[in-house]
Amino acid sequence: MDTKDEKYHLRTLQLALNGLGRVAPNPMVGSVIVLDNKIIGEGYHQHFGGPHAEVNAIASVKDEKLLRKATLYVNLEPCAHYGKTPPCAELIIKKQIPNVVIGQLDPFPAVSGKGLQMLIDAGINAVVGEHVDQCRFLNRRFLTFHEKKRPFFILKWAQTIDGFIDIVRNHNSPQAPNWITDEHTRILVHKWRSEEQAILIGTNTALFDNPRLNTRDFYGKNPIRLVLDRQLRLPKTLHVFDKSVKTFIFTEKQKKSEENLEYIQIDFSKLLYELSTFCYERQIQSVIVEGGARLLNTFIQQNLWDEARVFIGNTSFGKGIAAPSMNSMPVSSENLPNSMLKIWHKHPAAFNIDK
């Protein structure tokens, strides 16, 4: 891929990222149409069920006749099947676009290789680009889901400067979180929640923090709530039972489900396997795990995580519940107003895309 191709390829990634949190379980896709080294059209997949990136890009070109001499860039292979929308490969052929540069092939079985072959069979000069790492990083949730048959797991927690995630609490403790960071960090966390399909917490986090697990401090959809309650000991007065958001309670007991509140009976000796299988069957591609320490440590010990986002606040507890420990160096560290944010990627891509 030469320099000009790379420029347009990067633009497709920038456009695609606009769909974060809005297109799942579809992938994020952006498309650019170029003629004589000038962008004449661009678009991205804006929401699940809506037109795909190529459709929006083609529709943005004012003079359709220009398409017959143009090059279409797209970060993911154009679809070749009928889903909620007609095949994009078919539209590209119909519009007689002679050149197509594809960032990477689509691992989804209904598409994989078929879109590319459809274009080639129609006489279009279609090639797959060289910067696959960039495309994979962008759609890491979608790819993990289809390649590993499980959701993309993001671990998130805040810890004090002396290494504690919480104080030791009991049933007489107030049902509220012990804040380690500030309201600015909370807004960022709510933004993160809006970008993922589900959020997972353990029993003690639900009991002692009484979290809402929503995006009230940021514009965006609320994630599906996943809550562990092995012995059904959580009181129904907690926010997670308010039915305001689709909620699944995982338990070993039998209990009748209600509207927006479903009880899932699982084997807790195979907890992470059961959670992964459930999410795969329900088409949940990404889960942000927000605690507590025991649950986070289980993911780390079983090496079932993809990203970790850790805030280190400017406060101390002196004693309490030790924060989880990552066994590798973070890929990035960022100083925030009242904390430091450290990020881990289990499989860092060669290219990172800022959120």
Coordinates of C-alpha atoms in Angstrom, one line a residue:
M1 CA 0.0 0.0 0.0
D2 CA 1.6 3.3 -1.1
T3 CA 1.5 6.6 0.8
K4 CA -1.7 7.9 -0.7
D5 CA -3.5 4.5 -0.2
E6 CA -2.5 4.5 3.4
K7 CA -3.9 8.0 3.9
Y8 CA -7.3 7.0 2.6
H9 CA -7.1 3.7 4.6
L10 CA -6.6 5.7 7.8
R11 CA -9.5 7.8 6.9
T12 CA -11.7 4.7 6.7
L13 CA -10.7 3.8 10.2
Q14 CA -11.4 7.3 11.5
L15 CA -14.9 7.2 10.0
A16 CA -15.5 3.7 11.3
L17 CA -14.8 4.6 14.9
N18 CA -17.8 6.9 14.9
G19 CA -19.9 3.7 15.1
L20 CA -18.4 2.6 18.4
G21 CA -21.2 1.5 20.7
R22 CA -23.8 1.9 18.1
V23 CA -23.4 -0.9 15.5
A24 CA -22.8 -4.0 17.5
P25 CA -23.1 -6.9 16.9
N26 CA -22.0 -5.6 13.4
P27 CA -18.4 -4.5 12.9
M28 CA -17.4 -0.8 12.7
V29 CA -16.8 0.1 9.0
G30 CA -15.8 3.3 7.2
S31 CA -15.6 3.9 3.5
V32 CA -14.0 6.6 1.3
I33 CA -14.4 7.1 -2.4
V34 CA -11.5 8.7 -4.2
L35 CA -11.0 10.1 -7.7
D36 CA -7.9 11.9 -9.0
N37 CA -6.4 12.0 -5.4
K38 CA -9.5 13.7 -4.1
I39 CA -12.2 12.4 -1.8
I40 CA -15.5 12.6 -3.5
G41 CA -17.6 10.6 -1.0
E42 CA -17.3 9.0 2.4
G43 CA -19.5 7.3 4.9
Y44 CA -19.6 4.9 7.8
H45 CA -22.0 2.3 9.4
Q46 CA -23.9 4.5 11.8
H47 CA -26.2 2.1 13.7
F48 CA -27.2 -1.5 13.8
G49 CA -29.7 -2.2 11.1
G50 CA -28.9 0.9 9.1
P51 CA -27.1 1.3 5.8
H52 CA -23.5 0.0 5.6
A53 CA -20.5 2.2 5.2
E54 CA -20.2 1.6 1.4
V55 CA -23.9 2.5 0.9
N56 CA -23.5 5.8 2.7
A57 CA -20.3 6.6 0.9
I58 CA -21.8 5.9 -2.5
A59 CA -24.9 7.9 -1.7
S60 CA -22.7 10.9 -0.7
V61 CA -21.2 11.2 -4.2
K62 CA -23.0 14.0 -6.0
D63 CA -22.3 12.9 -9.6
E64 CA -22.9 9.1 -9.8
K65 CA -21.1 9.0 -13.1
L66 CA -17.8 9.7 -11.3
L67 CA -18.0 6.3 -9.6
R68 CA -17.1 4.6 -12.8
K69 CA -13.6 6.0 -12.6
A70 CA -13.1 6.0 -8.8
T71 CA -11.5 3.9 -6.1
L72 CA -13.5 2.8 -3.1
Y73 CA -11.6 2.2 0.2
V74 CA -13.1 0.3 3.0
N75 CA -11.6 -1.1 6.2
L76 CA -13.5 -4.4 6.1
E77 CA -14.5 -6.7 3.2
P78 CA -17.8 -5.7 1.6
C79 CA -20.6 -8.0 2.6
A80 CA -21.9 -10.6 0.1
H81 CA -25.0 -11.8 1.8
Y82 CA -28.5 -10.5 2.4
G83 CA -29.0 -9.5 6.1
K84 CA -30.8 -6.5 7.3
T85 CA -29.5 -4.8 4.1
P86 CA -28.6 -6.0 0.6
P87 CA -25.0 -7.0 -0.2
C88 CA -22.6 -4.1 -0.5
A89 CA -20.5 -6.0 -3.0
E90 CA -23.5 -6.2 -5.2
L91 CA -24.0 -2.4 -5.0
I92 CA -20.4 -1.7 -5.8
I93 CA -20.7 -3.9 -8.9
K94 CA -24.0 -2.2 -9.9
K95 CA -22.4 1.2 -9.6
Q96 CA -19.4 0.0 -11.8
I97 CA -16.7 1.2 -9.4
P98 CA -13.6 -0.2 -11.0
N99 CA -11.2 -0.3 -8.0
V100 CA -11.7 -1.4 -4.4
V101 CA -9.1 -1.4 -1.7
I102 CA -10.1 -3.6 1.4
G103 CA -8.4 -3.3 4.8
Q104 CA -9.0 -6.9 5.8
L105 CA -11.2 -9.9 5.1
D106 CA -14.3 -10.4 7.2
P107 CA -14.1 -13.5 9.5
F108 CA -18.0 -13.8 9.6
P109 CA -18.7 -17.1 7.7
A110 CA -21.4 -15.6 5.5
V111 CA -19.0 -13.0 4.2
S112 CA -15.4 -14.3 4.6
G113 CA -13.7 -14.1 1.2
K114 CA -17.1 -14.2 -0.6
G115 CA -17.3 -10.4 -1.0
L116 CA -13.8 -10.1 -2.4
Q117 CA -14.4 -13.0 -4.8
M118 CA -17.7 -11.5 -6.0
L119 CA -15.9 -8.2 -6.9
I120 CA -13.1 -10.0 -8.7
D121 CA -15.5 -12.2 -10.6
A122 CA -17.2 -9.0 -11.8
G123 CA -13.9 -7.7 -13.2
I124 CA -13.3 -5.2 -10.5
N125 CA -9.7 -4.6 -9.4
A126 CA -10.1 -5.5 -5.7
V127 CA -7.2 -6.0 -3.4
V128 CA -6.7 -6.5 0.3
G129 CA -4.5 -3.9 2.0
E130 CA -1.3 -4.5 4.0
H131 CA -2.2 -2.8 7.3
V132 CA -4.3 -5.5 8.8
D133 CA -3.2 -4.8 12.4
Q134 CA -4.9 -1.4 12.3
C135 CA -8.1 -2.9 11.1
R136 CA -8.0 -5.8 13.6
F137 CA -7.4 -3.4 16.5
L138 CA -10.4 -1.3 15.5
N139 CA -12.7 -4.3 15.4
R140 CA -11.1 -6.3 18.1
R141 CA -14.5 -6.9 19.8
F142 CA -16.1 -8.3 16.6
L143 CA -13.0 -10.4 15.7
T144 CA -12.6 -11.9 19.2
F145 CA -16.3 -12.9 19.2
H146 CA -16.1 -14.6 15.8
E147 CA -12.7 -16.1 16.0
K148 CA -12.6 -17.2 19.7
K149 CA -16.4 -17.7 20.1
R150 CA -16.5 -15.5 23.2
P151 CA -16.9 -11.8 24.1
F152 CA -14.1 -9.3 24.3
F153 CA -13.4 -8.9 28.1
I154 CA -12.3 -5.5 29.4
L155 CA -11.2 -5.4 33.1
K156 CA -11.7 -2.1 34.8
W157 CA -11.0 -1.0 38.4
A158 CA -9.8 1.9 40.4
Q159 CA -7.2 1.5 43.2
T160 CA -5.6 3.7 45.8
I161 CA -2.0 4.9 45.6
D162 CA -1.2 2.3 48.3
G163 CA -2.7 -0.6 46.3
F164 CA -6.3 -1.1 47.6
I165 CA -9.5 -1.5 45.6
D166 CA -11.8 -1.1 48.6
I167 CA -11.9 -1.0 52.4
V168 CA -13.0 -4.2 54.3
R169 CA -16.8 -4.0 54.6
N170 CA -19.6 -6.0 56.2
H171 CA -23.4 -5.9 56.2
N172 CA -23.5 -2.9 58.5
S173 CA -21.4 -0.8 56.0
P174 CA -23.2 1.8 54.0
Q175 CA -24.4 0.7 50.5
A176 CA -22.4 3.1 48.5
P177 CA -19.0 3.0 46.8
N178 CA -15.8 4.3 48.4
W179 CA -14.7 6.7 45.7
I180 CA -11.1 6.6 44.8
T181 CA -11.2 8.9 41.8
D182 CA -13.5 11.9 41.0
E183 CA -16.5 12.9 38.9
H184 CA -14.4 13.5 35.8
T185 CA -13.2 9.9 35.9
R186 CA -16.8 8.8 36.4
I187 CA -17.8 10.5 33.2
L188 CA -15.1 8.7 31.3
V189 CA -16.2 5.4 32.8
H190 CA -19.8 6.1 31.8
K191 CA -18.5 6.8 28.2
W192 CA -16.8 3.4 28.3
R193 CA -19.9 1.7 29.4
S194 CA -21.8 3.2 26.4
E195 CA -19.3 1.6 24.1
E196 CA -19.7 -1.9 25.3
Q197 CA -22.7 -4.3 25.1
A198 CA -22.6 -5.5 28.7
I199 CA -21.2 -4.9 32.1
L200 CA -20.4 -7.5 34.7
I201 CA -20.1 -7.4 38.5
G202 CA -19.8 -9.8 41.4
T203 CA -22.2 -10.3 44.3
N204 CA -20.3 -8.1 46.9
T205 CA -19.9 -5.2 44.5
A206 CA -23.7 -5.3 43.9
L207 CA -24.4 -5.6 47.7
F208 CA -22.0 -3.0 49.1
D209 CA -21.7 -0.5 46.3
N210 CA -25.3 -0.7 45.1
P211 CA -24.3 0.5 41.6
R212 CA -26.7 1.4 38.8
L213 CA -24.3 0.3 36.1
N214 CA -25.7 2.8 33.6
T215 CA -24.5 5.8 31.6
R216 CA -26.3 8.6 33.5
D217 CA -23.3 10.9 33.3
F218 CA -22.7 10.5 29.5
Y219 CA -24.9 10.4 26.4
G220 CA -25.2 6.8 25.2
K221 CA -27.0 3.6 25.6
N222 CA -26.9 1.6 28.8
P223 CA -25.1 -1.7 28.7
I224 CA -26.8 -5.0 29.5
R225 CA -26.3 -5.7 33.2
L226 CA -24.7 -9.1 34.2
V227 CA -24.7 -9.8 37.9
L228 CA -23.4 -12.8 39.9
D229 CA -25.7 -14.0 42.7
R230 CA -24.8 -17.6 43.4
Q231 CA -27.1 -18.1 46.4
L232 CA -29.7 -15.5 45.6
R233 CA -28.8 -13.4 48.6
L234 CA -29.0 -10.0 47.0
P235 CA -31.9 -7.9 48.3
K236 CA -34.4 -6.8 45.7
T237 CA -34.1 -3.2 46.9
L238 CA -30.7 -2.9 45.0
H239 CA -30.6 -0.8 41.8
V240 CA -29.7 -3.8 39.7
F241 CA -33.2 -5.1 40.2
D242 CA -35.0 -1.9 39.2
K243 CA -35.7 -3.4 35.7
S244 CA -34.7 -0.1 34.0
V245 CA -32.1 -2.0 32.0
K246 CA -32.0 -5.5 30.6
T247 CA -30.4 -7.5 33.5
F248 CA -29.3 -11.1 33.8
I249 CA -28.7 -12.6 37.3
F250 CA -26.4 -15.7 37.3
T251 CA -27.2 -18.1 40.0
E252 CA -27.0 -21.8 41.0
K253 CA -30.6 -21.6 42.2
Q254 CA -33.8 -21.8 40.2
K255 CA -35.9 -18.6 40.1
K256 CA -38.6 -17.4 37.8
S257 CA -37.6 -14.6 35.4
E258 CA -39.4 -11.3 35.1
E259 CA -39.6 -8.7 32.5
N260 CA -36.2 -7.2 31.9
L261 CA -34.9 -9.3 34.8
E262 CA -33.8 -12.8 33.8
Y263 CA -32.3 -15.5 36.1
I264 CA -29.7 -17.8 34.5
Q265 CA -28.8 -21.0 36.3
I266 CA -25.2 -21.9 35.8
D267 CA -22.4 -24.1 37.2
F268 CA -20.2 -21.7 39.2
S269 CA -17.3 -24.2 39.2
K270 CA -17.1 -23.3 35.4
L271 CA -18.0 -19.7 35.9
L272 CA -16.0 -18.0 33.1
Y273 CA -16.8 -20.7 30.6
E274 CA -20.5 -20.4 31.5
L275 CA -20.4 -16.6 31.2
S276 CA -18.5 -16.8 27.9
T277 CA -20.9 -19.4 26.4
F278 CA -23.9 -17.4 27.5
C279 CA -22.6 -14.2 25.9
Y280 CA -21.7 -15.9 22.7
E281 CA -25.2 -17.5 22.5
R282 CA -26.8 -14.1 23.2
Q283 CA -24.6 -12.2 20.6
I284 CA -23.0 -10.1 23.3
Q285 CA -19.6 -9.2 21.8
S286 CA -18.0 -7.2 24.6
V287 CA -18.2 -7.1 28.4
I288 CA -16.7 -4.6 30.7
V289 CA -15.9 -6.2 34.1
E290 CA -16.1 -3.7 36.9
G291 CA -15.5 -5.8 40.0
G292 CA -15.0 -6.9 42.6
A293 CA -11.5 -7.9 43.3
R294 CA -12.3 -11.6 43.5
L295 CA -14.0 -11.6 40.1
L296 CA -11.3 -9.5 38.4
N297 CA -8.6 -11.8 39.8
T298 CA -10.4 -14.9 38.4
F299 CA -10.3 -13.4 34.9
I300 CA -6.6 -12.6 35.4
Q301 CA -5.7 -16.0 36.8
Q302 CA -7.5 -17.8 34.1
N303 CA -5.9 -15.5 31.5
L304 CA -9.4 -14.7 30.1
W305 CA -9.1 -11.0 29.4
D306 CA -8.3 -8.8 26.5
E307 CA -7.9 -5.3 27.9
A308 CA -7.4 -3.8 31.4
R309 CA -8.1 -0.2 32.3
V310 CA -6.8 0.7 35.8
F311 CA -7.1 4.1 37.6
I312 CA -4.7 4.9 40.3
G313 CA -6.2 7.6 42.5
N314 CA -4.4 10.1 44.7
T315 CA -5.8 8.7 47.9
S316 CA -4.8 6.0 50.5
F317 CA -6.8 3.5 52.5
G318 CA -4.0 2.3 54.7
K319 CA -5.6 -1.2 54.7
G320 CA -8.3 -2.9 52.9
I321 CA -8.9 -5.3 49.9
A322 CA -5.8 -5.6 47.7
A323 CA -6.2 -4.5 44.1
P324 CA -5.7 -7.1 41.4
S325 CA -2.2 -7.2 39.9
M326 CA -1.3 -7.4 36.2
N327 CA 1.7 -9.6 35.3
S328 CA 2.9 -7.4 32.5
M329 CA 3.7 -3.8 31.7
P330 CA 0.9 -1.5 30.6
V331 CA 1.0 -0.3 26.9
S332 CA 0.2 3.2 28.0
S333 CA 0.0 5.5 31.1
E334 CA -1.9 8.8 31.2
N335 CA -2.0 11.4 33.9
L336 CA -5.5 12.6 34.6
P337 CA -6.4 15.5 36.9
N338 CA -6.7 13.4 40.1
S339 CA -5.5 10.0 39.0
M340 CA -3.4 8.0 36.6
L341 CA -4.9 5.7 33.9
K342 CA -2.9 2.6 32.9
I343 CA -4.0 0.5 30.0
W344 CA -3.1 -3.1 29.2
H345 CA -3.8 -5.0 25.9
K346 CA -3.1 -8.7 26.0
H347 CA -2.3 -8.7 22.3
P348 CA -1.2 -5.1 21.5
A349 CA -1.6 -4.2 17.8
A350 CA 1.1 -2.5 15.9
F351 CA -1.1 0.5 15.6
N352 CA -3.3 2.1 18.2
I353 CA -6.4 4.1 17.5
D354 CA -7.3 6.8 20.1
K355 CA -10.9 6.7 21.4

